[in-house]
Coordinates of C-alpha atoms in Angstrom, one line a residue:
X271 CA 6.2 0.9 -9.3
X272 CA 4.1 -2.2 -9.3
X273 CA 5.0 -5.1 -11.6
X274 CA 3.6 -8.6 -12.1
X275 CA 5.2 -11.5 -14.0
X276 CA 7.8 -9.1 -15.4
X277 CA 5.1 -6.7 -16.7
X278 CA 5.1 -3.1 -15.5
X279 CA 1.6 -2.3 -14.1
X280 CA 2.1 1.2 -12.7
X281 CA 5.0 3.6 -12.1
X282 CA 5.3 7.0 -10.5
X283 CA 8.3 9.2 -9.7
X284 CA 6.5 11.1 -6.9
X285 CA 6.3 14.8 -6.5
X286 CA 3.1 15.0 -8.5
X287 CA 0.7 12.3 -9.8
X288 CA 1.3 9.3 -7.6
X289 CA 2.6 11.2 -4.6
X290 CA 1.4 9.6 -1.3
X291 CA -0.1 6.2 -0.9
X292 CA -0.6 4.0 -4.0
X293 CA -2.7 0.8 -3.9
X294 CA -3.3 -1.9 -6.4
X295 CA -5.7 -4.7 -5.7
X296 CA -5.7 -8.2 -7.2
X297 CA -8.5 -10.8 -6.9
X298 CA -7.1 -13.6 -4.7
X299 CA -9.0 -16.3 -6.6
X300 CA -8.3 -15.4 -10.2
X301 CA -5.3 -13.1 -10.1
X302 CA -7.3 -10.5 -12.1
X303 CA -6.1 -7.0 -11.5
X304 CA -8.5 -4.8 -9.6
X305 CA -8.4 -1.1 -8.9
X306 CA -5.4 1.2 -8.8
X307 CA -5.9 4.0 -6.4
X308 CA -3.6 6.9 -5.4
X309 CA -4.1 9.2 -2.3
X310 CA -2.1 12.4 -2.0
X311 CA -1.7 12.1 1.8
X312 CA 1.0 14.7 1.7
X313 CA -1.1 17.4 0.3
X314 CA -4.7 16.8 1.3
X315 CA -6.6 15.8 4.4
X316 CA -9.5 14.9 2.1
X317 CA -7.2 12.3 0.6
X318 CA -6.5 10.8 4.0
X319 CA -10.3 10.4 4.6
X320 CA -10.8 8.9 1.1
X321 CA -8.0 6.5 1.7
X322 CA -9.6 5.3 4.9
X323 CA -12.9 4.8 3.1
X324 CA -11.1 2.9 0.3
X325 CA -9.4 0.6 2.8
X326 CA -12.7 -0.2 4.4
X327 CA -14.3 -1.0 1.0
X328 CA -11.7 -3.6 -0.1
X329 CA -13.2 -7.1 0.2
X330 CA -11.6 -9.3 2.8
X331 CA -9.0 -11.7 1.3
X332 CA -8.1 -9.4 -1.6
X333 CA -4.4 -9.2 -2.4
X334 CA -3.2 -5.6 -1.9
X335 CA 0.1 -4.1 -3.1
X336 CA 0.8 -0.7 -1.5
X337 CA 3.6 1.8 -1.6
X338 CA 4.5 5.4 -0.9
X339 CA 5.9 7.7 -3.6
X340 CA 7.7 10.9 -2.5
X341 CA 6.0 11.4 0.9
X342 CA 2.8 10.1 2.2
X343 CA 3.3 10.5 5.9
X344 CA 2.8 14.3 6.4
X345 CA -1.0 14.1 7.2
X346 CA -1.1 10.6 8.5
X347 CA -1.7 10.4 12.2
X348 CA -2.3 7.4 14.5
X349 CA -5.9 6.7 13.1
X350 CA -4.9 5.9 9.5
X351 CA -1.8 4.1 10.6
X352 CA -3.9 1.9 12.9
X353 CA -6.3 1.2 10.1
X354 CA -3.4 0.1 7.8
X355 CA -2.1 -2.1 10.5
X356 CA -5.5 -3.6 11.2
X357 CA -6.5 -4.0 7.6
X358 CA -3.2 -5.2 6.0
X359 CA -1.3 -6.6 9.0
X360 CA 1.4 -4.0 8.7
X361 CA 4.0 -4.1 11.4
X362 CA 6.1 -1.2 10.1
X363 CA 3.6 1.6 9.3
X364 CA 3.9 3.1 12.8
X365 CA 7.6 3.7 12.2
X366 CA 7.1 5.6 8.9
X367 CA 8.6 9.1 9.0
X368 CA 8.8 12.0 6.6
X369 CA 9.9 11.0 3.1
X370 CA 10.7 7.4 4.1
X371 CA 9.9 4.6 1.6
X372 CA 7.4 2.0 2.6
X373 CA 5.8 -0.9 0.6
X374 CA 3.6 -3.9 1.5
X375 CA 2.2 -7.0 -0.2
X376 CA -0.7 -8.3 1.9
X377 CA -4.2 -9.4 1.9
X378 CA -7.1 -7.5 3.4
X379 CA -7.8 -9.0 6.8
X380 CA -4.4 -10.8 7.1
X381 CA -2.7 -10.7 10.5
X382 CA 0.8 -10.4 8.9
X383 CA 1.8 -9.2 5.4
X384 CA 3.3 -11.5 2.8
X385 CA 6.1 -8.9 2.6
X386 CA 6.8 -5.5 3.9
X387 CA 9.7 -3.0 3.9
X388 CA 10.6 0.4 5.2
X389 CA 13.7 2.5 4.5
X390 CA 14.7 6.0 5.5
X391 CA 16.7 6.6 2.4
X392 CA 16.2 4.8 -0.9
X393 CA 13.7 2.5 -2.4
X394 CA 11.9 -0.5 -0.9
X395 CA 11.9 -3.5 -3.3
X396 CA 9.6 -6.4 -2.4
X397 CA 9.7 -9.5 -4.6
X398 CA 7.5 -12.5 -3.8
X399 CA 6.1 -15.4 -5.8
X400 CA 2.4 -15.6 -5.5
X401 CA 0.3 -18.3 -7.1
X402 CA -3.4 -18.1 -7.8
X403 CA -5.8 -19.0 -6.4
X404 CA -4.6 -17.9 -3.0
X405 CA -5.8 -20.0 0.0
X406 CA -8.7 -18.7 2.1
X407 CA -7.7 -16.5 5.0

């Protein structure tokens, strides 16, 4: 789930809608919510390609919240993992395994994320205070 200022923005339980990678963008200057996108990278190679296109399309500096529901790693090889690392500064995406939980709060083009977590069993919870406008990268 994604929440902001105590308000639920998006929730999925996996195993259906929301399975795979979920992304929510937020404008770094205003804090206005952007797009919410879901890519079923467990069930569709087309979703992997669409996710890569989506990551390329996000403007540099945009705040990005991302998390996996159920499983998102089945069809993710080294190419998409490298893109996530390069795009969001992920240091953990290469360690993601089948049905592990992963989440990140980062900015497109950042060298390191604001927060990132990975767990083989259980839920990753990331809580960070972010004030807008965010500084330039």
